[in-house]
Tab-separated table of C-alpha atoms and ligand atoms in Angstrom:
chain	number	residue	atom	x	y	z
A	1	UNK	CA	112.952	9.147	-44.449
A	2	UNK	CA	110.033	11.742	-44.815
A	3	UNK	CA	107.706	10.219	-42.027
A	4	UNK	CA	108.118	7.445	-39.555
A	5	UNK	CA	104.622	6.959	-38.858
A	6	UNK	CA	103.008	3.664	-40.112
A	7	UNK	CA	99.713	3.583	-41.661
A	8	UNK	CA	97.407	0.636	-41.346
A	9	UNK	CA	94.863	0.009	-44.038
A	10	UNK	CA	91.919	-2.476	-43.760
A	11	UNK	CA	91.564	-4.038	-47.026
A	12	UNK	CA	94.005	-4.527	-49.706
A	13	UNK	CA	91.922	-4.175	-53.050
A	14	UNK	CA	92.742	-1.667	-55.993
A	15	UNK	CA	92.119	1.216	-53.807
A	16	UNK	CA	94.660	-0.008	-51.144
A	17	UNK	CA	97.008	-0.786	-54.084
A	18	UNK	CA	96.798	2.841	-55.340
A	19	UNK	CA	97.075	4.274	-51.822
A	20	UNK	CA	100.406	2.591	-51.567
A	21	UNK	CA	101.570	3.895	-54.897
A	22	UNK	CA	101.029	7.208	-53.313
A	23	UNK	CA	102.563	6.316	-50.041
A	24	UNK	CA	105.727	4.793	-51.585
A	25	UNK	CA	106.544	8.105	-53.064
A	26	UNK	CA	106.602	9.712	-49.633
A	27	UNK	CA	108.423	6.808	-47.928
A	28	UNK	CA	105.556	6.175	-45.747
A	29	UNK	CA	104.873	2.690	-44.791
A	30	UNK	CA	101.745	1.167	-45.297
A	31	UNK	CA	100.770	-2.158	-43.360
A	32	UNK	CA	97.613	-3.815	-44.990
A	33	UNK	CA	95.287	-6.053	-43.403
A	34	UNK	CA	93.964	-8.615	-46.105
A	35	UNK	CA	94.789	-11.830	-47.658
A	36	UNK	CA	98.285	-12.566	-48.647
A	37	UNK	CA	98.570	-11.827	-52.197
A	38	UNK	CA	96.034	-9.073	-52.316
A	39	UNK	CA	96.560	-6.224	-54.934
A	40	UNK	CA	97.884	-3.766	-52.383
A	41	UNK	CA	100.496	-6.354	-50.708
A	42	UNK	CA	102.042	-7.082	-54.288
A	43	UNK	CA	103.513	-3.809	-54.539
A	44	UNK	CA	104.618	-3.315	-51.011
A	45	UNK	CA	107.501	-5.647	-49.666
A	46	UNK	CA	108.034	-5.265	-46.003
A	47	UNK	CA	106.870	-7.625	-42.962
A	48	UNK	CA	104.561	-5.162	-41.410
A	49	UNK	CA	101.352	-6.651	-43.370
A	50	UNK	CA	98.693	-8.591	-41.540
A	51	UNK	CA	97.196	-11.811	-43.119
A	52	UNK	CA	93.599	-11.898	-42.366
A	53	UNK	CA	90.126	-10.385	-42.734
A	54	UNK	CA	89.009	-6.824	-42.165
A	55	UNK	CA	85.972	-8.330	-40.782
A	56	UNK	CA	87.829	-10.140	-38.170
A	57	UNK	CA	88.106	-8.517	-34.815
A	58	UNK	CA	91.513	-10.205	-33.615
A	59	UNK	CA	93.025	-9.285	-37.109
A	60	UNK	CA	91.932	-5.598	-36.796
A	61	UNK	CA	93.400	-5.390	-33.324
A	62	UNK	CA	96.870	-6.949	-34.515
A	63	UNK	CA	96.946	-4.284	-37.262
A	64	UNK	CA	96.109	-1.322	-35.095
A	65	UNK	CA	98.824	-2.543	-32.680
A	66	UNK	CA	101.456	-2.099	-35.448
A	67	UNK	CA	100.124	1.345	-36.772
A	68	UNK	CA	100.080	4.992	-35.720
A	69	UNK	CA	97.002	5.654	-37.936
A	70	UNK	CA	94.466	3.118	-38.982
A	71	UNK	CA	92.271	3.743	-42.137
A	72	UNK	CA	90.126	1.803	-44.698
A	73	UNK	CA	89.820	1.370	-48.422
A	74	UNK	CA	86.521	-0.476	-47.853
A	75	UNK	CA	83.683	0.293	-45.303
A	76	UNK	CA	82.470	-3.196	-44.535
A	77	UNK	CA	84.777	-3.821	-41.791
A	78	UNK	CA	84.483	-4.682	-38.111
A	79	UNK	CA	83.793	-1.339	-36.664
A	80	UNK	CA	83.359	-2.526	-33.229
A	81	UNK	CA	87.101	-3.206	-32.815
A	82	UNK	CA	88.034	-0.061	-34.339
A	83	UNK	CA	85.819	1.434	-31.608
A	84	UNK	CA	87.881	-0.476	-29.038
A	85	UNK	CA	91.341	0.542	-30.347
A	86	UNK	CA	90.322	4.112	-31.083
A	87	UNK	CA	91.699	5.165	-27.693
A	88	UNK	CA	95.306	3.691	-28.515
A	89	UNK	CA	95.644	4.499	-32.237
A	90	UNK	CA	93.918	7.220	-34.413
A	91	UNK	CA	91.255	5.812	-36.612
A	92	UNK	CA	90.482	7.777	-39.544
A	93	UNK	CA	87.817	8.448	-40.389
A	94	UNK	CA	85.996	7.785	-37.114
A	95	UNK	CA	84.615	4.262	-36.500
A	96	UNK	CA	81.263	6.121	-35.650
A	97	UNK	CA	81.394	7.363	-39.386
A	98	UNK	CA	82.172	3.942	-40.826
A	99	UNK	CA	79.560	2.433	-38.981
A	100	UNK	CA	76.720	4.883	-39.959
A	101	UNK	CA	78.242	4.664	-43.604
A	102	UNK	CA	78.315	0.943	-44.006
A	103	UNK	CA	74.592	0.545	-43.421
A	104	UNK	CA	73.163	2.529	-46.566
A	105	UNK	CA	69.835	3.070	-45.033
A	106	UNK	CA	71.290	4.315	-41.686
A	107	UNK	CA	73.603	6.750	-43.833
A	108	UNK	CA	70.543	8.100	-45.744
A	109	UNK	CA	68.567	8.679	-42.524
A	110	UNK	CA	71.673	10.344	-41.141
A	111	UNK	CA	72.143	12.759	-44.133
A	112	UNK	CA	68.334	13.673	-43.741
A	113	UNK	CA	68.874	14.509	-40.268
A	114	UNK	CA	71.637	16.786	-41.372
A	115	UNK	CA	69.598	18.612	-43.991
A	116	UNK	CA	70.998	16.748	-46.877
A	117	UNK	CA	68.402	15.828	-49.631
A	118	UNK	CA	68.421	12.251	-50.579
A	119	UNK	CA	65.959	9.920	-52.540
A	120	UNK	CA	62.845	8.863	-50.414
A	121	UNK	CA	63.406	5.695	-48.772
A	122	UNK	CA	61.393	3.043	-46.686
A	123	UNK	CA	62.706	0.467	-44.466
A	124	UNK	CA	61.514	-2.906	-45.599
A	125	UNK	CA	63.452	-5.258	-43.005
A	126	UNK	CA	61.369	-8.008	-42.167
A	127	UNK	CA	58.312	-6.872	-44.275
A	128	UNK	CA	58.621	-9.605	-46.970
A	129	UNK	CA	56.802	-9.572	-50.323
A	130	UNK	CA	53.902	-7.519	-48.732
A	131	UNK	CA	56.224	-4.713	-47.988
A	132	UNK	CA	57.767	-4.516	-51.398
A	133	UNK	CA	54.010	-4.290	-52.719
A	134	UNK	CA	53.042	-1.531	-50.475
A	135	UNK	CA	56.372	0.429	-51.283
A	136	UNK	CA	55.379	-0.014	-55.008
A	137	UNK	CA	51.793	1.423	-54.272
A	138	UNK	CA	53.333	4.242	-52.650
A	139	UNK	CA	56.324	5.171	-54.772
A	140	UNK	CA	55.022	3.575	-58.158
A	141	UNK	CA	57.215	1.589	-60.394
A	142	UNK	CA	59.966	1.375	-61.043
A	143	UNK	CA	61.726	1.775	-57.634
A	144	UNK	CA	65.045	0.567	-56.534
A	145	UNK	CA	65.356	-2.022	-53.979
A	146	UNK	CA	68.555	-2.047	-52.006
A	147	UNK	CA	70.509	-4.075	-49.422
A	148	UNK	CA	71.221	-2.023	-46.453
A	149	UNK	CA	74.844	-3.745	-45.890
A	150	UNK	CA	77.482	-5.431	-47.826
A	151	UNK	CA	76.518	-3.383	-50.990
A	152	UNK	CA	79.065	-2.576	-53.876
A	153	UNK	CA	79.118	-2.208	-57.519
A	154	UNK	CA	75.154	-2.777	-57.649
A	155	UNK	CA	75.471	-6.138	-55.952
A	156	UNK	CA	72.756	-5.369	-53.539
A	157	UNK	CA	70.343	-3.509	-55.796
A	158	UNK	CA	67.379	-4.606	-57.540
A	159	UNK	CA	65.091	-2.596	-59.977
A	160	UNK	CA	61.589	-3.434	-59.241
A	161	UNK	CA	59.785	-2.863	-62.556
A	162	UNK	CA	56.345	-3.877	-61.446
A	163	UNK	CA	54.241	-5.727	-58.985
A	164	UNK	CA	55.044	-8.902	-61.237
A	165	UNK	CA	58.863	-8.415	-60.580
A	166	UNK	CA	58.398	-8.798	-56.740
A	167	UNK	CA	59.125	-12.349	-56.684
A	168	UNK	CA	62.165	-12.260	-58.472
A	169	UNK	CA	63.418	-9.401	-56.193
A	170	UNK	CA	62.828	-11.417	-53.313
A	171	UNK	CA	64.742	-14.315	-54.938
A	172	UNK	CA	67.617	-12.018	-55.652
A	173	UNK	CA	68.015	-10.067	-52.514
A	174	UNK	CA	65.393	-11.624	-49.914
A	175	UNK	CA	68.077	-12.979	-47.460
A	176	UNK	CA	69.428	-9.468	-47.074
A	177	UNK	CA	68.382	-6.551	-44.875
A	178	UNK	CA	66.430	-4.363	-47.271
A	179	UNK	CA	65.081	-1.000	-47.992
A	180	UNK	CA	63.535	0.846	-50.897
A	181	UNK	CA	64.443	4.038	-52.647
A	182	UNK	CA	62.115	6.126	-54.760
A	183	UNK	CA	63.271	6.059	-58.556
A	184	UNK	CA	65.455	9.283	-59.129
A	185	UNK	CA	64.675	10.472	-62.700
A	186	UNK	CA	68.140	11.949	-63.013
A	187	UNK	CA	69.557	13.671	-66.154
A	188	UNK	CA	73.092	12.474	-65.188
A	189	UNK	CA	75.067	11.260	-62.144
A	190	UNK	CA	77.894	13.580	-60.720
A	191	UNK	CA	80.322	12.775	-57.966
A	192	UNK	CA	82.661	14.984	-55.816
A	193	UNK	CA	85.707	13.710	-53.932
A	194	UNK	CA	85.925	15.522	-50.673
A	195	UNK	CA	88.822	15.783	-48.348
A	196	UNK	CA	88.237	16.213	-44.668
A	197	UNK	CA	91.461	17.509	-42.866
A	198	UNK	CA	92.109	18.685	-39.207
A	199	UNK	CA	91.497	22.076	-40.561
A	200	UNK	CA	88.309	21.920	-42.566
A	201	UNK	CA	86.766	20.416	-45.643
A	202	UNK	CA	88.060	20.724	-49.230
A	203	UNK	CA	86.841	19.341	-52.509
A	204	UNK	CA	88.341	18.078	-55.830
A	205	UNK	CA	86.298	19.243	-58.813
A	206	UNK	CA	82.738	17.777	-59.822
A	207	UNK	CA	82.833	15.146	-62.234
A	208	UNK	CA	80.173	12.950	-64.381
A	209	UNK	CA	79.938	9.503	-63.693
A	210	UNK	CA	78.220	6.908	-65.980
A	211	UNK	CA	76.960	3.603	-64.740
A	212	UNK	CA	76.060	0.690	-66.596
A	213	UNK	CA	74.072	-2.175	-64.746
A	214	UNK	CA	74.748	-0.548	-61.564
A	215	UNK	CA	78.480	-0.432	-62.004
A	216	UNK	CA	80.559	2.689	-62.621
A	217	UNK	CA	81.733	2.607	-66.267
A	218	UNK	CA	83.024	6.275	-67.103
A	219	UNK	CA	83.966	9.323	-65.431
A	220	UNK	CA	84.108	12.668	-67.057
A	221	UNK	CA	85.933	15.682	-65.555
A	222	UNK	CA	84.579	18.152	-66.033
A	223	UNK	CA	81.062	16.892	-66.648
A	224	UNK	CA	79.487	17.280	-70.191
A	225	UNK	CA	77.254	20.115	-70.699
A	226	UNK	CA	76.696	21.099	-67.062
A	227	UNK	CA	77.004	24.828	-66.011
A	228	UNK	CA	79.563	26.093	-63.681
A	229	UNK	CA	76.624	27.039	-61.296
A	230	UNK	CA	75.543	23.361	-61.009
A	231	UNK	CA	79.106	22.052	-60.630
A	232	UNK	CA	79.469	24.571	-57.773
A	233	UNK	CA	76.451	23.546	-56.197
A	234	UNK	CA	77.387	19.771	-56.205
A	235	UNK	CA	80.686	20.604	-54.612
A	236	UNK	CA	78.939	22.804	-52.066
A	237	UNK	CA	76.259	19.940	-51.281
A	238	UNK	CA	79.128	17.140	-51.112
A	239	UNK	CA	80.988	19.612	-48.645
A	240	UNK	CA	77.796	19.810	-46.530
A	241	UNK	CA	77.242	16.266	-46.619
A	242	UNK	CA	80.669	15.224	-45.584
A	243	UNK	CA	80.848	18.042	-42.872
A	244	UNK	CA	78.194	15.978	-41.127
A	245	UNK	CA	80.450	13.193	-40.225
A	246	UNK	CA	83.469	12.930	-37.867
A	247	UNK	CA	87.004	12.216	-38.925
A	248	UNK	CA	89.633	12.758	-41.392
A	249	UNK	CA	90.496	11.581	-45.087
A	250	UNK	CA	88.847	11.435	-48.596
A	251	UNK	CA	85.158	10.764	-49.169
A	252	UNK	CA	83.602	10.140	-52.381
A	253	UNK	CA	79.920	11.799	-52.874
A	254	UNK	CA	77.673	10.283	-55.312
A	255	UNK	CA	74.677	12.440	-56.658
A	256	UNK	CA	71.859	12.538	-58.930
A	257	UNK	CA	71.228	15.653	-61.039
A	258	UNK	CA	67.461	15.637	-61.586
A	259	UNK	CA	65.958	16.966	-64.951
A	260	UNK	CA	64.828	20.180	-62.759
A	261	UNK	CA	68.545	20.634	-61.917
A	262	UNK	CA	67.860	19.573	-58.315
A	263	UNK	CA	70.521	17.728	-56.638
A	264	UNK	CA	70.293	14.658	-54.394
A	265	UNK	CA	73.004	12.811	-52.711
A	266	UNK	CA	72.971	9.063	-53.852
A	267	UNK	CA	75.491	7.570	-51.307
A	268	UNK	CA	78.793	8.311	-49.576
A	269	UNK	CA	81.978	6.222	-49.449
A	270	UNK	CA	84.240	7.127	-46.620
A	271	UNK	CA	87.573	6.266	-48.655
A	272	UNK	CA	89.077	6.888	-51.924
A	273	UNK	CA	86.317	6.052	-54.705
A	274	UNK	CA	86.296	4.891	-58.241
A	275	UNK	CA	85.084	8.289	-59.270
A	276	UNK	CA	88.291	9.885	-58.134
A	277	UNK	CA	90.719	7.810	-60.006
A	278	UNK	CA	90.965	10.416	-62.566
A	279	UNK	CA	92.831	12.560	-60.189
A	280	UNK	CA	96.102	10.360	-60.400
A	281	UNK	CA	96.793	11.886	-63.726
A	282	UNK	CA	94.462	14.787	-64.072
A	283	UNK	CA	95.115	16.755	-60.645
A	284	UNK	CA	98.466	17.974	-58.803
A	285	UNK	CA	97.526	15.782	-56.036
A	286	UNK	CA	95.600	12.527	-56.407
A	287	UNK	CA	92.878	11.413	-54.195
A	288	UNK	CA	95.313	9.021	-52.635
A	289	UNK	CA	97.884	11.500	-52.031
A	290	UNK	CA	95.249	13.733	-50.221
A	291	UNK	CA	93.789	10.831	-48.204
A	292	UNK	CA	97.492	10.179	-46.898
A	293	UNK	CA	97.944	13.771	-46.156
A	294	UNK	CA	94.749	14.291	-44.546
A	295	UNK	CA	95.076	11.357	-42.067
A	296	UNK	CA	98.469	12.329	-41.236
A	297	UNK	CA	97.919	15.910	-40.780
A	298	UNK	CA	100.244	17.034	-43.590
A	299	UNK	CA	99.481	20.287	-45.735
A	300	UNK	CA	97.156	20.076	-48.621
A	301	UNK	CA	97.226	23.382	-50.603
A	302	UNK	CA	93.382	23.808	-51.876
A	303	UNK	CA	94.678	24.677	-55.364
A	304	UNK	CA	96.346	21.369	-55.710
A	305	UNK	CA	92.965	19.742	-55.794
A	306	UNK	CA	92.235	21.523	-59.229
A	307	UNK	CA	91.871	20.042	-62.730
A	308	UNK	CA	95.169	20.313	-64.591
A	309	UNK	CA	93.751	18.955	-67.870
A	310	UNK	CA	90.202	17.296	-68.830
A	311	UNK	CA	90.307	13.670	-68.095
A	312	UNK	CA	88.109	10.670	-68.913
A	313	UNK	CA	88.410	7.594	-66.976
A	314	UNK	CA	87.219	4.139	-68.373
A	315	UNK	CA	86.978	1.177	-66.000
A	316	UNK	CA	88.183	-2.314	-67.232
A	317	UNK	CA	85.649	-4.829	-66.245
A	318	UNK	CA	86.025	-8.643	-66.469
A	319	UNK	CA	84.519	-9.525	-69.855
A	320	UNK	CA	83.366	-12.422	-71.987
A	321	UNK	CA	86.668	-14.590	-71.858
A	322	UNK	CA	89.059	-14.817	-68.755
A	323	UNK	CA	91.578	-12.305	-70.711
A	324	UNK	CA	88.983	-9.769	-71.925
A	325	UNK	CA	90.531	-7.097	-69.591
A	326	UNK	CA	94.106	-7.834	-70.713
A	327	UNK	CA	92.957	-7.239	-74.307
A	328	UNK	CA	91.394	-3.876	-73.232
A	329	UNK	CA	94.834	-3.126	-71.721
A	330	UNK	CA	96.693	-4.180	-74.819
A	331	UNK	CA	94.323	-1.939	-77.036
A	332	UNK	CA	95.050	1.171	-74.887
A	333	UNK	CA	98.821	0.626	-75.580
A	334	UNK	CA	98.002	2.221	-78.863
A	335	UNK	CA	96.479	5.413	-77.182
A	336	UNK	CA	99.005	8.290	-76.602
A	337	UNK	CA	97.526	9.990	-73.799
A	338	UNK	CA	95.971	6.810	-71.956
A	339	UNK	CA	97.487	5.811	-68.652
A	340	UNK	CA	96.603	2.364	-67.899
A	341	UNK	CA	96.144	0.793	-64.542
A	342	UNK	CA	95.838	-3.102	-63.745
A	343	UNK	CA	94.932	-4.259	-60.227
A	344	UNK	CA	96.752	-7.544	-60.044
A	345	UNK	CA	93.482	-9.308	-59.333
A	346	UNK	CA	93.218	-13.112	-59.896
A	347	UNK	CA	90.127	-14.528	-61.779
A	348	UNK	CA	88.075	-11.977	-63.976
A	349	UNK	CA	84.582	-12.613	-63.382
A	350	UNK	CA	82.348	-10.887	-65.730
A	351	UNK	CA	81.878	-7.287	-64.233
A	352	UNK	CA	84.567	-7.523	-61.536
A	353	UNK	CA	86.645	-4.250	-61.699
A	354	UNK	CA	90.255	-5.356	-63.109
A	355	UNK	CA	91.742	-1.964	-63.831
A	356	UNK	CA	90.993	1.457	-65.424
A	357	UNK	CA	92.385	3.708	-68.049
A	358	UNK	CA	92.484	7.644	-67.683
A	359	UNK	CA	92.968	9.689	-71.011
A	360	UNK	CA	93.857	13.321	-70.427
A	361	UNK	CA	93.865	16.073	-73.092
A	362	UNK	CA	93.643	19.714	-73.462
A	363	UNK	CA	90.002	19.625	-74.282
A	364	UNK	CA	87.195	17.209	-73.137
A	365	UNK	CA	86.465	16.553	-76.721
A	366	UNK	CA	89.983	15.743	-77.619
A	367	UNK	CA	89.972	13.291	-74.608
A	368	UNK	CA	86.400	11.776	-75.898
A	369	UNK	CA	87.858	11.131	-79.528
A	370	UNK	CA	90.755	9.325	-78.036
A	371	UNK	CA	88.690	7.239	-75.720
A	372	UNK	CA	86.089	6.270	-78.127
A	373	UNK	CA	87.671	3.473	-79.410
A	374	UNK	CA	88.439	2.078	-76.003
A	375	UNK	CA	84.937	2.333	-75.064
A	376	UNK	CA	83.949	0.492	-78.285
A	377	UNK	CA	86.344	-2.192	-77.534
A	378	UNK	CA	85.110	-2.624	-73.679
A	379	UNK	CA	81.386	-2.725	-74.936
A	380	UNK	CA	82.668	-5.672	-77.526
A	381	UNK	CA	84.291	-7.347	-74.699
A	382	UNK	CA	81.077	-7.236	-72.385
A	383	UNK	CA	80.280	-10.514	-70.798
B	401	LIG	P1	78.920	1.785	-55.434
B	401	LIG	O1	79.774	0.458	-56.183
B	401	LIG	O2	79.135	3.008	-55.898
B	401	LIG	O3	79.169	1.539	-53.769
B	401	LIG	P2	76.422	0.384	-54.814
B	401	LIG	O4	76.315	-0.969	-55.186
B	401	LIG	O5	76.329	0.960	-53.490
B	401	LIG	O6	77.363	1.341	-55.702
B	401	LIG	P3	74.293	2.503	-55.761
B	401	LIG	O7	75.218	3.548	-55.659
B	401	LIG	O8	73.186	2.559	-54.576
B	401	LIG	O9	74.838	1.064	-55.554
B	401	LIG	O10	73.596	2.292	-57.008
B	401	LIG	C1	74.231	2.055	-58.101
B	401	LIG	C2	73.787	2.830	-59.496
B	401	LIG	O11	72.210	2.517	-59.538
B	401	LIG	C3	73.658	4.394	-59.186
B	401	LIG	O12	74.909	5.035	-59.585
B	401	LIG	C4	72.571	4.587	-60.314
B	401	LIG	O13	73.060	4.679	-61.402
B	401	LIG	C5	71.554	3.667	-59.940
B	401	LIG	N1	70.544	4.100	-58.867
B	401	LIG	C6	70.801	3.871	-57.658
B	401	LIG	N2	69.656	4.250	-56.783
B	401	LIG	C7	68.920	4.621	-57.577
B	401	LIG	C8	67.599	5.289	-57.548
B	401	LIG	N3	66.900	5.487	-56.371
B	401	LIG	N4	67.090	5.761	-58.752
B	401	LIG	C9	67.478	5.624	-59.864
B	401	LIG	N5	68.601	4.910	-60.055
B	401	LIG	C10	69.526	4.482	-59.036
B	402	LIG	MG1	77.889	1.895	-52.543
B	403	LIG	MG1	77.277	3.789	-55.596
């Protein structure tokens, strides 16, 4: 037994599942709080799991009582109970960090206060259609309307293209707490996984992310046609942003690289992140290994976060038929350098993250060549 401490995770989705894959290799028991057959629980047979919701205070308390360290794979959790139990069990990252980050507007105000550049934003809570119109006059069109809370995979975003679009925006998001962001004219999107340990802040390499309909589609490590100076600047900015928050673990930092090479932080995730999946095959330590080691105060050599080989990650989303995602996986079997991950989720709604594929190769162009037929196939399966 390498470690007798038990880790509790709020949430049992694919991130929890991949965290358990890493924990299993180290004999670390992970207790998951989520529904019975959640993806993470499927690969972890022991009686320490808790059945319930990570939004439910009593379930969170039950989990905390059964663990030495509590962490999250999703930020939309009950942070009040985490605050309450923080005296008895380690909560990593801090409940304060989770509370700030889970509200995207509060998160961005906090980043600004700490000298991190973000897109200009305006609070629209309670301001109705008039508020949206006034913001359109101030920011111009298009602008991005966003829900402050419960937002992921673009479910919570609406592009307001003109004044004529405001009714549709209200229809789509009107019952949620809203804010607006000025449109970022980005050249590309970059992301950095940051690791916060008891000793300091480390970073994985900078990657390029490609989103379609506000959902991550591809990750390129390293980014295409970006200078070393810029990738270093992105790592420095990510480090600065995460340095402003309390607690240990990995954090995903999404950024916009603007046409004039300026970097803005788009948003932060206080947990493993889609843009870090490539680390499983491409780096000596994955983001999941790093998260466990960080929250358990285990050693993390900085050079273990390096890129061993260029990599491209392609998400497998639910598509036009209920088995589209399985067809993509089958197609990938023919690809010699493709590592296929399926998440064990139930129904495949269009756009739902069902799995991913990572191709690594000695050069990025070789990886691009190998993954292109899979990208074409994914495009063909789109719902
Ligand atoms: P995630 O699944 O990463 O949590 P999310 O639902 O929180 O996503 P955002 O990260 O806010 O959504 O936005 C999703 C995508 O929409 C971004 O990656 C980017 O492509 C686009 N986007 C977001 N904000 C802006 C903006 N201000 N200007 C231009 N594009 C934007
Ligand atoms: Mg988000
Ligand atoms: Mg995002």
